[in-house]
Short mmCIF file of C-alpha atoms in Angstrom, two decimals:
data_model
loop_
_atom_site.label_atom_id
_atom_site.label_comp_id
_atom_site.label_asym_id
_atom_site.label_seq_id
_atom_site.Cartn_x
_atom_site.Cartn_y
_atom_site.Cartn_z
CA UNK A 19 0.00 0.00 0.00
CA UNK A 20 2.86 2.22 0.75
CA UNK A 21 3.44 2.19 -3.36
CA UNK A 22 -0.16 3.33 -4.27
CA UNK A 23 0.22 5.81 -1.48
CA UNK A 24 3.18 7.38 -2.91
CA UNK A 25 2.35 7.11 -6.39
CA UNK A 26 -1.10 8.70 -5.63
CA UNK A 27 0.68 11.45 -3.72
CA UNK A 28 2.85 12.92 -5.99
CA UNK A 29 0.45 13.85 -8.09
CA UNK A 30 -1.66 15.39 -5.14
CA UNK A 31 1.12 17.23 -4.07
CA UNK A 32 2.07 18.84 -7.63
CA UNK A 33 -1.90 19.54 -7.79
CA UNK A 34 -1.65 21.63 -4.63
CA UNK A 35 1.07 23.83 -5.07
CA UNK A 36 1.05 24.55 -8.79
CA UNK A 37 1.27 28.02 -9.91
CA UNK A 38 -2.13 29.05 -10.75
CA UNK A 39 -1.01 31.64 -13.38
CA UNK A 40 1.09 29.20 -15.01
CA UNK A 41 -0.09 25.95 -14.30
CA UNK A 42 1.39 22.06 -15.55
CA UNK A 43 -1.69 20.14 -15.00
CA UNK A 44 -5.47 20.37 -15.95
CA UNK A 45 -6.18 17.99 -13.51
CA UNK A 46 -5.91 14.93 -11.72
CA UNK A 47 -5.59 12.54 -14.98
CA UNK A 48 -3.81 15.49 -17.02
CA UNK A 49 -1.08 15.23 -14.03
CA UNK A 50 -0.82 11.41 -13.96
CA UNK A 51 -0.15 11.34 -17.88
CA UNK A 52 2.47 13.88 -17.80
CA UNK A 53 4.33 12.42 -14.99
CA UNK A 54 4.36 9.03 -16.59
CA UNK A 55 5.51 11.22 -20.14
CA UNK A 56 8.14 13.35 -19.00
CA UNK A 57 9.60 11.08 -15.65
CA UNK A 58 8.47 8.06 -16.82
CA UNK A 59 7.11 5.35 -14.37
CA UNK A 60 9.45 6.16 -11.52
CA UNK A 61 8.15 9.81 -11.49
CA UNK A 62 5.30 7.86 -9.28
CA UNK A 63 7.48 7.23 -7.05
CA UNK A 64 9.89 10.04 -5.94
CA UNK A 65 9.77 10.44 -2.56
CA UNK A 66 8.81 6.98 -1.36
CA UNK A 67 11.76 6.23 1.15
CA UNK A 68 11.36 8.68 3.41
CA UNK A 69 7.45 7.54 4.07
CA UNK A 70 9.26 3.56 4.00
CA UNK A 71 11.49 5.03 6.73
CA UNK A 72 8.99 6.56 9.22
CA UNK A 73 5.55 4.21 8.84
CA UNK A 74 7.68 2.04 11.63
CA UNK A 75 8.16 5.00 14.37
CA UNK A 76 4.71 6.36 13.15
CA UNK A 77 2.84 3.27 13.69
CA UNK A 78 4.58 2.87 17.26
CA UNK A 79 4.12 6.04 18.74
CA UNK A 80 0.27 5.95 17.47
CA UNK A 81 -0.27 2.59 19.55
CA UNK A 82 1.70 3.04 22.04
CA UNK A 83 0.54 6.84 22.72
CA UNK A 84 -3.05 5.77 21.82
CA UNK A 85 -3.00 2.56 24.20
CA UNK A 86 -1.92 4.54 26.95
CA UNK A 87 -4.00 7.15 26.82
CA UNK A 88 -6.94 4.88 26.30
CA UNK A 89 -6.05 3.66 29.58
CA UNK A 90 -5.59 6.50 31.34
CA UNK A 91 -9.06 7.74 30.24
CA UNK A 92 -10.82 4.70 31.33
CA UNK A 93 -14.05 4.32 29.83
CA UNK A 94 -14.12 3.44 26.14
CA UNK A 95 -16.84 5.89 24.95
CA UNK A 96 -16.39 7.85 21.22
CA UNK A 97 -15.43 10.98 22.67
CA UNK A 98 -12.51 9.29 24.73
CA UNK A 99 -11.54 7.93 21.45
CA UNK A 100 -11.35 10.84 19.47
CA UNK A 101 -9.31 12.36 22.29
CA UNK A 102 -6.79 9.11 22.42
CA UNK A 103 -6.70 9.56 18.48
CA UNK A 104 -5.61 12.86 18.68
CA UNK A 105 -3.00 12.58 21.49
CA UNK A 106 -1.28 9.90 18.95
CA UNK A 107 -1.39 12.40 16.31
CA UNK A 108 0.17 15.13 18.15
CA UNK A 109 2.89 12.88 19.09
CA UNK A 110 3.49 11.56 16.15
CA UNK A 111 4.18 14.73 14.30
CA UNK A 112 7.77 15.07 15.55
CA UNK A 113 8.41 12.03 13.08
CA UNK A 114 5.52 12.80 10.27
CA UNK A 115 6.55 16.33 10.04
CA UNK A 116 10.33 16.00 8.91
CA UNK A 117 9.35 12.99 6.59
CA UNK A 118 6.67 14.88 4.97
CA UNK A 119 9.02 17.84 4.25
CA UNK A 120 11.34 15.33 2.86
CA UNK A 121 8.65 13.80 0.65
CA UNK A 122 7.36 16.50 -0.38
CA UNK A 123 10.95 18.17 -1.34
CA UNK A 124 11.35 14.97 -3.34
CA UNK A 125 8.16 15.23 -5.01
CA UNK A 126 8.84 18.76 -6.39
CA UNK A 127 12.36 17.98 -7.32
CA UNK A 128 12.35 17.71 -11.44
CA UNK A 129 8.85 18.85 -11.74
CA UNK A 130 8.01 19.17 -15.45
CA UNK A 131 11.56 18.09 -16.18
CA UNK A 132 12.63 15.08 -19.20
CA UNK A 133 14.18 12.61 -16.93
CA UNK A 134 16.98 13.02 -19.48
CA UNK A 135 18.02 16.49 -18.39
CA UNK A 136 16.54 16.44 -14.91
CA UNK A 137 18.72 17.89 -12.66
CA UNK A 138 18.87 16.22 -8.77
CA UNK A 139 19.05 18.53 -6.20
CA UNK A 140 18.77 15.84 -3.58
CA UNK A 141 19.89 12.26 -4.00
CA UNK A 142 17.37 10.30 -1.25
CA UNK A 143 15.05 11.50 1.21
CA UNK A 144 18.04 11.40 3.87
CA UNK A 145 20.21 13.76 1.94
CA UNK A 146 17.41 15.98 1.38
CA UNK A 147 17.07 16.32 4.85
CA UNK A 148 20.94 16.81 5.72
CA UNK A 149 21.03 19.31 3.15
CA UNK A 150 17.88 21.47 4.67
CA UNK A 151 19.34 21.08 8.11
CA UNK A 152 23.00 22.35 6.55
CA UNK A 153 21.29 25.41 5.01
CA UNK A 154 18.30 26.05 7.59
CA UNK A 155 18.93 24.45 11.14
CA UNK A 156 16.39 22.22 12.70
CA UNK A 157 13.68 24.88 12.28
CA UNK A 158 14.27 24.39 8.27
CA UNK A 159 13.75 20.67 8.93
CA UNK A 160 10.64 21.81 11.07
CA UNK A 161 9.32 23.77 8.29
CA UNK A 162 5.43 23.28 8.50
CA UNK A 163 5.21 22.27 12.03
CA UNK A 164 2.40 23.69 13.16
CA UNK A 165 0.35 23.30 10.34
CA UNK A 166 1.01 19.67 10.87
CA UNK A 167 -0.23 19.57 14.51
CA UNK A 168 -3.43 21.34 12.79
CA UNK A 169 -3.62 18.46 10.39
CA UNK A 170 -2.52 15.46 12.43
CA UNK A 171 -4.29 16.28 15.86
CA UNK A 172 -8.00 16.74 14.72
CA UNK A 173 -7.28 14.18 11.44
CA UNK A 174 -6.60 11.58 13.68
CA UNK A 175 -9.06 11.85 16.55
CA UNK A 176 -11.83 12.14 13.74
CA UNK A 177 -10.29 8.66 12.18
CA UNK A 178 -10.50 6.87 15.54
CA UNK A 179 -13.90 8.66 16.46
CA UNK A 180 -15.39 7.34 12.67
CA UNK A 181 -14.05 4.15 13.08
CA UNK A 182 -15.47 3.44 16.57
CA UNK A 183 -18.59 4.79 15.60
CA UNK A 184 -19.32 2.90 12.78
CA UNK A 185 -18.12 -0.72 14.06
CA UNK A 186 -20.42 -0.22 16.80
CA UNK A 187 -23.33 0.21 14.21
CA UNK A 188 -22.25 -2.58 11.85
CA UNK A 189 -21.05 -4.91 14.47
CA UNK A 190 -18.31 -7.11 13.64
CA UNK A 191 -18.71 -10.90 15.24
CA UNK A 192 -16.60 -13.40 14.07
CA UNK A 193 -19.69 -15.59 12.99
CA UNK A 194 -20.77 -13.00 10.63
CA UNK A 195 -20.05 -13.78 7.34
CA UNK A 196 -20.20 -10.47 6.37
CA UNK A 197 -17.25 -9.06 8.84
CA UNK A 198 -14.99 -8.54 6.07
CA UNK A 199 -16.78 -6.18 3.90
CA UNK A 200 -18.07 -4.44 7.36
CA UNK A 201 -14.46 -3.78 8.49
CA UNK A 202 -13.15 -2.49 4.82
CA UNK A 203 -15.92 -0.71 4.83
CA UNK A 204 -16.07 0.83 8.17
CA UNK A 205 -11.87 1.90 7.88
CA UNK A 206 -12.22 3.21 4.50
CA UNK A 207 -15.30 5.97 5.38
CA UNK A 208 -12.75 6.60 8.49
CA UNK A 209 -10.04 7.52 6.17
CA UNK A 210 -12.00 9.75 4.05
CA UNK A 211 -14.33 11.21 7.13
CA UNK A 212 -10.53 12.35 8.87
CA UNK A 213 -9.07 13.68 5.31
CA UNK A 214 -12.57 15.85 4.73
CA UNK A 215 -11.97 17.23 8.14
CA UNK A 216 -8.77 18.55 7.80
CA UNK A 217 -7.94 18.62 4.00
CA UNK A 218 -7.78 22.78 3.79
CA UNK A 219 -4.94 22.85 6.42
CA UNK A 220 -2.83 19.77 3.91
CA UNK A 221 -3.29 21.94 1.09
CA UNK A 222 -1.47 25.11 3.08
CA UNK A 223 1.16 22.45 4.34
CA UNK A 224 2.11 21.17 1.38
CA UNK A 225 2.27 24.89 0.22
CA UNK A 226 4.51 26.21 2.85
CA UNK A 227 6.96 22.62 2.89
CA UNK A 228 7.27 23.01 -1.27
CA UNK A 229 7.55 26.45 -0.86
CA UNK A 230 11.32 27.68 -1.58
CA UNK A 231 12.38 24.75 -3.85
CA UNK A 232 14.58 26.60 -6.43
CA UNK A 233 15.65 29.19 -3.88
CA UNK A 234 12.42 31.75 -4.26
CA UNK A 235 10.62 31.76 -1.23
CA UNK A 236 6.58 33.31 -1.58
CA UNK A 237 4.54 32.73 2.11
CA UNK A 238 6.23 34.58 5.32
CA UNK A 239 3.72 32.52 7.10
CA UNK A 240 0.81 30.17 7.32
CA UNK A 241 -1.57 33.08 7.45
CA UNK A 242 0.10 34.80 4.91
CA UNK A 243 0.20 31.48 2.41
CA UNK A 244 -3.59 30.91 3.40
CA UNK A 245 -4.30 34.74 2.69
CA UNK A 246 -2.27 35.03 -0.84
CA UNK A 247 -3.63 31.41 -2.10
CA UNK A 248 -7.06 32.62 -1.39
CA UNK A 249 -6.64 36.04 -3.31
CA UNK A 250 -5.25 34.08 -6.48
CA UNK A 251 -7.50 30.87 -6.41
CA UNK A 252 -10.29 31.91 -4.20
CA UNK A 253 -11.85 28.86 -1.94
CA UNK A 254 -11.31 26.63 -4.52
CA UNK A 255 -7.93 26.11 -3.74
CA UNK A 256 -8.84 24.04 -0.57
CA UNK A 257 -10.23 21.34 -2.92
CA UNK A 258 -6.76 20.54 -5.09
CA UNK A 259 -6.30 17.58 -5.07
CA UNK A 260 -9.06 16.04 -3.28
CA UNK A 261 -10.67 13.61 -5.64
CA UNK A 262 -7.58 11.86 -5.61
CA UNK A 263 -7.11 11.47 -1.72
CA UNK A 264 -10.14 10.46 -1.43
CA UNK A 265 -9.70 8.14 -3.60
CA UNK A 266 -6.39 6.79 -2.09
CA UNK A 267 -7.72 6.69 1.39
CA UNK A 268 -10.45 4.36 1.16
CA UNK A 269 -8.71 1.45 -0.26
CA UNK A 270 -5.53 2.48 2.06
CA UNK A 271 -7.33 2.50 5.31
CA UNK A 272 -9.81 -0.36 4.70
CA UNK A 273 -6.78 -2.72 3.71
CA UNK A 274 -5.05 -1.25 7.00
CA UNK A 275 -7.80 -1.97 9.39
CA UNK A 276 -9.72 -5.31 7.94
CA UNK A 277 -5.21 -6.86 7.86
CA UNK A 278 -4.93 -5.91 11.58
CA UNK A 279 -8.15 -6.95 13.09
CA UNK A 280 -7.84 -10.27 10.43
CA UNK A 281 -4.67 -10.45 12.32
CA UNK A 282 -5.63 -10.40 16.12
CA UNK A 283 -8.39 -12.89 15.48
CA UNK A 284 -5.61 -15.48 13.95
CA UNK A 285 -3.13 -14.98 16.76
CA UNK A 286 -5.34 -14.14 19.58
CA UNK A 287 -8.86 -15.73 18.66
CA UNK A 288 -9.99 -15.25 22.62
CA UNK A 289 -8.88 -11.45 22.90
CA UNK A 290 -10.44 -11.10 19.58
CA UNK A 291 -13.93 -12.36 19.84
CA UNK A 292 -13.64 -9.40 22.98
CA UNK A 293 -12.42 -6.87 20.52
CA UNK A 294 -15.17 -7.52 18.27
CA UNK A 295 -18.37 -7.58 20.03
CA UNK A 296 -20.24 -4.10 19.83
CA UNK A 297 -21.30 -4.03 23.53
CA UNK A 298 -18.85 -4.12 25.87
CA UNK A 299 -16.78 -1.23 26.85
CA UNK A 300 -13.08 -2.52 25.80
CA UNK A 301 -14.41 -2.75 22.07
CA UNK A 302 -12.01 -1.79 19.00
CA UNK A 303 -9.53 -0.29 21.06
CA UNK A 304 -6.55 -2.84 20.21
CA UNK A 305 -7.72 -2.99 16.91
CA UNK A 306 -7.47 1.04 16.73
CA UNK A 307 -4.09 1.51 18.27
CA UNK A 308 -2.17 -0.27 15.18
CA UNK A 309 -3.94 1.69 12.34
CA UNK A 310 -3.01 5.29 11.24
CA UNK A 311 -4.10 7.00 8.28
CA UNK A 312 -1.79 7.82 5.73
CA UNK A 313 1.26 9.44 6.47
CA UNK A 314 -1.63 8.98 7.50
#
């Protein structure tokens, strides 16, 4: 999944923070095709190491951070989940934020370029990072920061909250020959229901991370990129991009979540039949603590 994710992503992010006066791509198919012309098949996949790199810490921190705050909370009720949901994604953003800048920095790099006479800036997603922190410091490999607490705390508590909410309608017994479908359903709405909540504040991240490539910086700020992309694009310019997230998420997040709870019930059938049954109060919440959304 990691591969669709990244191949879906560079296009997303070359969507977002395209030059509206001059712009590469008519849309979402226009900017697959021309990737695929001009980088070739690779061109999908420019950036992918540094998400290969993180997913590990990422998916720690969320369970372990998400666990234990479960725990501390006590009762398993929605709102306690959203809360544990967004604890993990605050924490988490020490890790997401620097490999995100990375990606992104990767993504830009040779953007409407032959692959013939592409020039690379940055070799890997680790160099790209050295090189930022040789130029900038650790706030240059911190650009975007806050913008990803925006994104990740909310985006996360809203993925947990969906999730928990809609297992408990569907129910998800290990008789029911229907689980399956119930559980890909149920964690693909979750990824889309957490990117629709937050997808403005991505659009101004991936603005502010890309912005400088080539040496020209244009935002002084976040509400200074928010207020200039909004005088040249008008509200619009939340929505680049979105189809294909949305798209990406679904089939991202219900392989993530129907794998891990498949998972429990083969190693752990007792704990699983617990984890579940709609009713009682421990429901989901070791099923939760292993799945992120797609840096997310």
């Amino acid at each position: 999944m990691n591969f669709l994710n990244t191949a879906i992503l560079v296009y997303v992010v070359r969507l977002q923070v395209q030059s509206v006066d001059k712009p590469l791509y008519r849309g979402t198919f226009h900017c697959f095709q021309s990737i695929i012309r001009q980088e070739s098949m690779f061109g999908l996949y420019k950036g992918i190491g540094s998400p290969m790199m993180g997913l590990t810490f990422i998916n720690a921190i969320v369970f372990g951070v998400q666990g234990n705050t479960m725990r501390m909370l006590g009762e398993d009720t929605p709102m306690n989940q959203f809360l544990a949901g967004a604890a993990a994604g605050t924490i988490q953003c020490v890790i997401c934020c620097p490999m995100e800048l990375a990606k992104t920095r990767m993504q830009m790099q040779g953007t409407g370029e032959k692959k013939s006479s592409s020039r690379k800036v940055y070799k890997n997603s680790l160099d790209c990072l050295a090189r930022i922190y040789q130029r900038e410091g650790l706030r240059g490999v911190n650009r975007g920061m806050v913008t990803t607490l925006i994104r990740e705390t909310p985006g996360f508590g809203v993925y947990f909250l969906a999730y928990d909410l809609l297992t408990r309608s569907l129910g998800c017994e290990p008789e029911d020959p229907y689980m399956i479908p119930k559980l890909l359903f149920a964690g693909g709405m979750s990824g889309i229901a957490s990117w629709l909540s937050t997808y403005p504040v991505d659009v101004i991240k991936s603005r502010l991370q890309a912005d400088g490539v080539g040496g020209k910086y244009q935002y002084s700020s976040i509400m200074d990129c928010t207020r200039k992309s909004i005088q040249r694009e008008g509200w619009r310019v939340f929505t680049r991009g979105l189809t294909s997230t949305l798209l990406r998420a679904f089939p991202v997040n219900a392989a993530t979540f129907a794998t891990v709870t498949l998972f429990l019930l083969h190693v752990r059938p007792d704990e699983g039949s617990k984890d579940c049954e709609a009713a009682p109060a421990s429901h989901q919440a070791p099923l939760q603590q292993q799945a992120q959304p797609s840096s997310l």
